[in-house]
PDB file of C-alpha atoms in Angstrom:
ATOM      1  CA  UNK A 220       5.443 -27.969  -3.620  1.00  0.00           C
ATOM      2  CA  UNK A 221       6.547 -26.221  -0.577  1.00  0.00           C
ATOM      3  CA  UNK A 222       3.435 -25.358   1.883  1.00  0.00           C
ATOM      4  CA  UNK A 223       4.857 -22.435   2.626  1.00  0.00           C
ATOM      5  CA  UNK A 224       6.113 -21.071  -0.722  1.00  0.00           C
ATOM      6  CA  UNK A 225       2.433 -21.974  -2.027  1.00  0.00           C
ATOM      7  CA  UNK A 226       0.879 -20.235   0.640  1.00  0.00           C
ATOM      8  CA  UNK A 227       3.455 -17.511  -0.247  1.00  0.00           C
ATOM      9  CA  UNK A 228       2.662 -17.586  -3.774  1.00  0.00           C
ATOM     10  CA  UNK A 229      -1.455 -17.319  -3.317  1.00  0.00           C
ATOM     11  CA  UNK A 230      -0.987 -14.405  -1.241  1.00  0.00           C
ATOM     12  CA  UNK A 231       1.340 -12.773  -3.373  1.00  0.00           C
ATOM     13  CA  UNK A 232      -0.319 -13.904  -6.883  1.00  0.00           C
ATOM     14  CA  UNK A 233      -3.559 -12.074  -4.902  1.00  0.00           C
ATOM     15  CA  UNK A 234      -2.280  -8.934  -4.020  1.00  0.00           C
ATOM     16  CA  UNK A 235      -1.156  -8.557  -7.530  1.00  0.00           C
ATOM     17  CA  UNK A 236      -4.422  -9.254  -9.020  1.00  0.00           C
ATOM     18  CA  UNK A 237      -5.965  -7.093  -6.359  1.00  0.00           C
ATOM     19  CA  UNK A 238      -3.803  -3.977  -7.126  1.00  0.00           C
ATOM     20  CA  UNK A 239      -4.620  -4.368 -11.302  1.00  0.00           C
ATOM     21  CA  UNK A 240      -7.762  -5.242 -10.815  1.00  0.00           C
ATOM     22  CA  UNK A 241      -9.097  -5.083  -7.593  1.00  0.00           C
ATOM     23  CA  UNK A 242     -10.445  -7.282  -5.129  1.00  0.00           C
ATOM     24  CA  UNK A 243     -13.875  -8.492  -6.923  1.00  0.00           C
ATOM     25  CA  UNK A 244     -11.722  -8.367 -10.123  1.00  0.00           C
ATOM     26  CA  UNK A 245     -10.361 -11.898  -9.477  1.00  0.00           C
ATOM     27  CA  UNK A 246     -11.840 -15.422  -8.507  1.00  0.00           C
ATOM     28  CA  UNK A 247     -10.208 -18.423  -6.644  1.00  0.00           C
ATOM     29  CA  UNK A 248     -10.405 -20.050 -10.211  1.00  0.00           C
ATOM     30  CA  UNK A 249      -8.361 -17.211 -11.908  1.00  0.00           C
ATOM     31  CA  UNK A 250      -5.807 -17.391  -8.959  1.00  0.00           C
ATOM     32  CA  UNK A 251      -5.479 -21.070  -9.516  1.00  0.00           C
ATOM     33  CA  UNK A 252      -4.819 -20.686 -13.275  1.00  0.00           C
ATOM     34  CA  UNK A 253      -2.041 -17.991 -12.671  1.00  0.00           C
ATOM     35  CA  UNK A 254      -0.077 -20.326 -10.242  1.00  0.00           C
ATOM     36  CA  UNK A 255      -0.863 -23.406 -11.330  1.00  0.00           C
ATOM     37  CA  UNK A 256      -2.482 -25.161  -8.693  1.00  0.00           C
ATOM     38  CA  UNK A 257      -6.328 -26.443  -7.996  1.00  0.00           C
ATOM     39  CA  UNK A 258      -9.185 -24.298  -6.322  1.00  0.00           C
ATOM     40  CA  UNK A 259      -9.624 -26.945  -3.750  1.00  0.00           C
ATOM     41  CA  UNK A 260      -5.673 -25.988  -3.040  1.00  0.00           C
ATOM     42  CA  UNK A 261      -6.172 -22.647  -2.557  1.00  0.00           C
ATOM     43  CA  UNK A 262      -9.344 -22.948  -0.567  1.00  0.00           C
ATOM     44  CA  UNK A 263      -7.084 -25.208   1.521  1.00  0.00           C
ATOM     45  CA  UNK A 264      -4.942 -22.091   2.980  1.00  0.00           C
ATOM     46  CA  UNK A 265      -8.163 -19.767   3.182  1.00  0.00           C
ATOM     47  CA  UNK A 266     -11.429 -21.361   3.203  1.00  0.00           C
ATOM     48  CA  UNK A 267     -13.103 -18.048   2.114  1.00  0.00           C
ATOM     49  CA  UNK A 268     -11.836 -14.990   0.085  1.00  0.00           C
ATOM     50  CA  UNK A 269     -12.216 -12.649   2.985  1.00  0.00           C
ATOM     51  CA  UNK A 270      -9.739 -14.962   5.051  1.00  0.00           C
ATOM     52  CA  UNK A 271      -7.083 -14.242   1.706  1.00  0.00           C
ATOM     53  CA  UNK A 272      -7.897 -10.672   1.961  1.00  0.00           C
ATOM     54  CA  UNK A 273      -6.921 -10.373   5.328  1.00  0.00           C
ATOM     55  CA  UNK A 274      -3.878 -12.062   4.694  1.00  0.00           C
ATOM     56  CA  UNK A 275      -2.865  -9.893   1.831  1.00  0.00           C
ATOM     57  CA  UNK A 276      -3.549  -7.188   3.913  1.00  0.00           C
ATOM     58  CA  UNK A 277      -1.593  -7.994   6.693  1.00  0.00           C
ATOM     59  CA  UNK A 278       1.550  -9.227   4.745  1.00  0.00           C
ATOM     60  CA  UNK A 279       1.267  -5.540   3.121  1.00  0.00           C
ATOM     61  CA  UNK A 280       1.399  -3.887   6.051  1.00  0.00           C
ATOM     62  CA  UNK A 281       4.461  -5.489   6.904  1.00  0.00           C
ATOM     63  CA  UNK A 282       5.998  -4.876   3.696  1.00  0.00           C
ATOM     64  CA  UNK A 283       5.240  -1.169   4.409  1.00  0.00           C
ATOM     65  CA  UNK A 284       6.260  -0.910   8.031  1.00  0.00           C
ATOM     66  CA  UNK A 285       9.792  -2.817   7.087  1.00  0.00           C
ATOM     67  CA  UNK A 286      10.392  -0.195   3.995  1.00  0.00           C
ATOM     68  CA  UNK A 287       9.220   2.836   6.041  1.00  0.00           C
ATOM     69  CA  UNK A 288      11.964   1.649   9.274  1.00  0.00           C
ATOM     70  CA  UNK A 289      14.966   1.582   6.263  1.00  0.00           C
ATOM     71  CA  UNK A 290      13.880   5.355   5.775  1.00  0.00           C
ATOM     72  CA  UNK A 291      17.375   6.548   7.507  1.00  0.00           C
ATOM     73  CA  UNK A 292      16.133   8.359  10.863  1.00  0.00           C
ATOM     74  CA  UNK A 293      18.949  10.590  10.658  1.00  0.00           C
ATOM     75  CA  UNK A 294      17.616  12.767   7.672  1.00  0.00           C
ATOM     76  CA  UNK A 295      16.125  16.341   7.761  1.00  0.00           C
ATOM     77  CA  UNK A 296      12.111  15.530   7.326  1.00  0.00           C
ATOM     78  CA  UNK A 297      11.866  16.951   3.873  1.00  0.00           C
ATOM     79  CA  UNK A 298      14.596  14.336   2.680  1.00  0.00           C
ATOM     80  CA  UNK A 299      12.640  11.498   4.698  1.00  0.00           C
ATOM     81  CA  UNK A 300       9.200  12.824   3.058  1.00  0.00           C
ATOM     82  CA  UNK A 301      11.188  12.007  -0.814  1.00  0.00           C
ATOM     83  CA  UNK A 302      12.246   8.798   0.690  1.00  0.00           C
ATOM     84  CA  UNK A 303       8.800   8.012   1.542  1.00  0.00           C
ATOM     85  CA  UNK A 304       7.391   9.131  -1.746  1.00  0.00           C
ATOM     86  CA  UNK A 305      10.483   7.595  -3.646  1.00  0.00           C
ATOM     87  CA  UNK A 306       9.730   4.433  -2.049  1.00  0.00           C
ATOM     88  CA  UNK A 307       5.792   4.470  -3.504  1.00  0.00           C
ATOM     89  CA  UNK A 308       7.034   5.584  -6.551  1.00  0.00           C
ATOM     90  CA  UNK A 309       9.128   3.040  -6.889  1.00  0.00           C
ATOM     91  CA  UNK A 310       6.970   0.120  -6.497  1.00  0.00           C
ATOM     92  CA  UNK A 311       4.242   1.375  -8.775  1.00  0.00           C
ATOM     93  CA  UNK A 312       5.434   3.779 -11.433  1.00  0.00           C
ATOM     94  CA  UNK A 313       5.996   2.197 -14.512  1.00  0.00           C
ATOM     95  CA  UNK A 314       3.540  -1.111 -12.928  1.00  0.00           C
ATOM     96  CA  UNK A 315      -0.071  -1.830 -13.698  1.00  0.00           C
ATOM     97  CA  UNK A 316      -0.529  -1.402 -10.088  1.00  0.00           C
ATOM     98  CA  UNK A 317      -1.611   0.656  -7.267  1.00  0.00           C
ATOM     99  CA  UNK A 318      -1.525   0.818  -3.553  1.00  0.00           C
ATOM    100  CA  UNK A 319      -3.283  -2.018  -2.319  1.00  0.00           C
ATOM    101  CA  UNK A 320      -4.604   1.030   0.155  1.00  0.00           C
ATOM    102  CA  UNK A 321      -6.415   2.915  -2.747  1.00  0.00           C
ATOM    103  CA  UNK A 322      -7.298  -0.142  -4.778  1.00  0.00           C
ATOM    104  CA  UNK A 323      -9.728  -1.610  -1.550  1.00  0.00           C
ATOM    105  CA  UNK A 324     -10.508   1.538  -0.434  1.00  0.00           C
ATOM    106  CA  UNK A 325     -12.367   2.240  -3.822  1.00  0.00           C
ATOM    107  CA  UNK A 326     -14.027  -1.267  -2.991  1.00  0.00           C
ATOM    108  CA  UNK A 327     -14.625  -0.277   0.732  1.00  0.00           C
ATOM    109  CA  UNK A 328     -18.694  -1.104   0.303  1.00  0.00           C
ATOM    110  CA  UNK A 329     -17.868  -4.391  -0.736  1.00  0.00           C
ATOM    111  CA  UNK A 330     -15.200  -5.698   1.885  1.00  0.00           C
ATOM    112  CA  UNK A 331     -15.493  -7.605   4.869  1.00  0.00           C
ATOM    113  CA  UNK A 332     -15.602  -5.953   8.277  1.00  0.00           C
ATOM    114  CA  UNK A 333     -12.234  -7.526   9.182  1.00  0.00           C
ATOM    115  CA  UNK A 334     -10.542  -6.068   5.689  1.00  0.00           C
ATOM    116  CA  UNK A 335     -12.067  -2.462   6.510  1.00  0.00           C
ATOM    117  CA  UNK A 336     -10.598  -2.544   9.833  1.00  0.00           C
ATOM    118  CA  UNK A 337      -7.154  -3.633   8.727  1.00  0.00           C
ATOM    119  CA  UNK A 338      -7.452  -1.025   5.974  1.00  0.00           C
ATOM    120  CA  UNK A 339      -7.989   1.539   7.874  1.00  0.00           C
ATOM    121  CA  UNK A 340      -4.818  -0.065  10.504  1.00  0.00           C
ATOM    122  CA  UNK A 341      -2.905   0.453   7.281  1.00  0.00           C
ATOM    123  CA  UNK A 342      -4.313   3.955   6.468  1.00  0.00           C
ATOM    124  CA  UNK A 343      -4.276   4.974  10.083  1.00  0.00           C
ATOM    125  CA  UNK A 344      -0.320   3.750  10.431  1.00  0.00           C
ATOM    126  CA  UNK A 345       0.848   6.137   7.042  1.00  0.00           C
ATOM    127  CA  UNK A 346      -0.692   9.002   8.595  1.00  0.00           C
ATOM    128  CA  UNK A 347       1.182   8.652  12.002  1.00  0.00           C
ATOM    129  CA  UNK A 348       3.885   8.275  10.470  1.00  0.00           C
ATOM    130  CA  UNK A 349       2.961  11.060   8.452  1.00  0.00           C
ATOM    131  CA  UNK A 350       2.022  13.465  11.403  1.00  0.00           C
ATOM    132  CA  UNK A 351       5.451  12.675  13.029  1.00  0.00           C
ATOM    133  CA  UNK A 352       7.043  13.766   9.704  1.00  0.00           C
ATOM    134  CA  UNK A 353       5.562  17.120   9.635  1.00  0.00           C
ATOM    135  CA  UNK A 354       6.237  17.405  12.976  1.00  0.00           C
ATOM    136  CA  UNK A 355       9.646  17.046  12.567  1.00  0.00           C
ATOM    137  CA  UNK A 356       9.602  19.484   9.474  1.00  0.00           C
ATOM    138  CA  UNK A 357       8.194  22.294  10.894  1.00  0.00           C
ATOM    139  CA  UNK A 358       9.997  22.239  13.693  1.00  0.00           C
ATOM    140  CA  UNK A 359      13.430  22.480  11.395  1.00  0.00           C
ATOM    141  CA  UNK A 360      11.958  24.521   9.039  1.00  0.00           C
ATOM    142  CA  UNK A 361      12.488  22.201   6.535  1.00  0.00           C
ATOM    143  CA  UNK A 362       8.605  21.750   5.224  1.00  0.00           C
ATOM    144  CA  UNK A 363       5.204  23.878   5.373  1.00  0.00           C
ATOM    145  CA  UNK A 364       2.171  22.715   7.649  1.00  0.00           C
ATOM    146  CA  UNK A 365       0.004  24.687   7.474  1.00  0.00           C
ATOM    147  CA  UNK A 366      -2.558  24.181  10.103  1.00  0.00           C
ATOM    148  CA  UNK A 367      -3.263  21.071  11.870  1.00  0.00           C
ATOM    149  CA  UNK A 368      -0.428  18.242  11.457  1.00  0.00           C
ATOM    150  CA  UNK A 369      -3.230  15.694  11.349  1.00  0.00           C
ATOM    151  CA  UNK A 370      -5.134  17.191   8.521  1.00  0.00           C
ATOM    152  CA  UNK A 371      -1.901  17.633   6.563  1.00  0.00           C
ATOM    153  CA  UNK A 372      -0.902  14.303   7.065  1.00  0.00           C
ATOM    154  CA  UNK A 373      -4.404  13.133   6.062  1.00  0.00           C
ATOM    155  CA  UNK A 374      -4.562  15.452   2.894  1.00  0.00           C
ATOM    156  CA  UNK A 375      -0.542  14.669   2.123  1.00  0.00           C
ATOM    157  CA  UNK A 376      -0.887  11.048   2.243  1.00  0.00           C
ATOM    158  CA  UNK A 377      -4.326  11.618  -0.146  1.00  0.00           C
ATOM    159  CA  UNK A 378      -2.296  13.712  -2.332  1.00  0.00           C
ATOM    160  CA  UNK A 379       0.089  10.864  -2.519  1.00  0.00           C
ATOM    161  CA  UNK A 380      -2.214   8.244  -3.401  1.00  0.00           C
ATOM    162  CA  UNK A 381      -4.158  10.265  -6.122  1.00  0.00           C
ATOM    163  CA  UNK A 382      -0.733  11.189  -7.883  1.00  0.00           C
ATOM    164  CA  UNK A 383       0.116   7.303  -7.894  1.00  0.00           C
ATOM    165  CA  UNK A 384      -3.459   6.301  -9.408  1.00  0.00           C
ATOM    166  CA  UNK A 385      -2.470  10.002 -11.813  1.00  0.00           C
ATOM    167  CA  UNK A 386       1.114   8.412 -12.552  1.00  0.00           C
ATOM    168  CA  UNK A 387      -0.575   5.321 -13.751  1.00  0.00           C
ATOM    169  CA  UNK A 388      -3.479   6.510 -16.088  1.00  0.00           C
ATOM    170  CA  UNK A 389      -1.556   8.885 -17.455  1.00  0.00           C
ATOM    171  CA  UNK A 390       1.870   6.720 -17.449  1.00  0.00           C
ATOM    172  CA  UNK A 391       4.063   9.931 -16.082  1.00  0.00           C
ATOM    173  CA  UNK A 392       5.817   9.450 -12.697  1.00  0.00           C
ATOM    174  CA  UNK A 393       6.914  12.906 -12.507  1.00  0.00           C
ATOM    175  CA  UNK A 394       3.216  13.293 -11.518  1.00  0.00           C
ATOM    176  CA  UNK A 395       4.687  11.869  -8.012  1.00  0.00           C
ATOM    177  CA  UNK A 396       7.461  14.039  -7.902  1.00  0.00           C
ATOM    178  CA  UNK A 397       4.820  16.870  -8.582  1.00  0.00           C
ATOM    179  CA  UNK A 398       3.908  16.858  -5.188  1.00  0.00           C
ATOM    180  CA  UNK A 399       7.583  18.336  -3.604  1.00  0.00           C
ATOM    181  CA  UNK A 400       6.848  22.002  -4.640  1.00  0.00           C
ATOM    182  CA  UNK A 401       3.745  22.075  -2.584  1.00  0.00           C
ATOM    183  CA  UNK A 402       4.888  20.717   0.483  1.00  0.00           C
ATOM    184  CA  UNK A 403       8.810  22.229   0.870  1.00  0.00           C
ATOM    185  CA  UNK A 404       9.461  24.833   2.707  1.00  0.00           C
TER     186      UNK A 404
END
């Protein structure tokens, strides 16, 4: 096997496991058993489970960041915020998943120093991205802000993540599309 499509393949195979069942959910045996391939293997490419964390976390980030730049830069804010929402909904809606985000963050007492500060890259990263949306929207008119950009952004991208983790007990995406009417202008 390919080094680097096993690698791959643990990371991947974690992240999955993390976002059903979260990161204490799983063991390096249970990981092996899903791919196919021996503990020793795994412990091979990260000699501890906070050393795969990291690595899921990081790869997620990326994953984010590159869908986030296709968001067309040309588009009134409002039509960038369904993009950005469309683009969550997309990858969990219908899944047993949720944002890898929300699923450590419920975990946050448990996780290595390194994970929290990645997490919080991660969380810190939406938000800015976030703030320069509603920036952009209340300058055209296009969405409300009430108040302080940075507290919007904080409570919009918290809205966001508790309509996912609503969309998926419940099984109803249009809980993610619930979140338009409060935030258009």
């Amino acid at each position: 096997m390919n080094t680097e499509t096993t690698r791959e393949k643990i990371v991947q195979h974690a992240q999955n496991l993390i976002q059903t069942g979260g990161y204490n959910g799983f063991s390096y045996r249970d990981l092996a058993a899903l791919i196919g391939i021996k503990t020793s293997s795994i412990h091979y490419y990260f000699p501890q489970k906070e050393d795969l964390l990291l690595a899921v976390i990081q790869r997620y980030q990326t994953n984010w960041n590159e869908a986030i730049q296709r968001i067309d830069p040309g588009l009134r804010a409002d039509d960038k915020l369904r993009a950005y929402v469309d683009v969550h909904r997309r990858a969990f809606c219908g899944t047993e998943r949720i944002c890898l985000g929300t699923a450590l963050s419920a975990e946050l007492g448990s996780l290595p120093g390194c994970a929290r500060r990645a997490l919080r890259d991660f969380y810190a990263a939406n938000e800015a991205w976030l703030v320069k949306l509603l920036e952009q929207g209340a300058r055209e008119g296009s969405l409300r802000v009430p108040g302080d950009l940075h507290a919007s952004a904080r409570a919009l991208y918290s809205a966001l993540q508790g309509s996912l983790m609503g969309a998926r007990l419940f099984n109803e995406s249009e809980r993610v599309a619930e979140l338009f009417p409060a935030i258009a202008a």
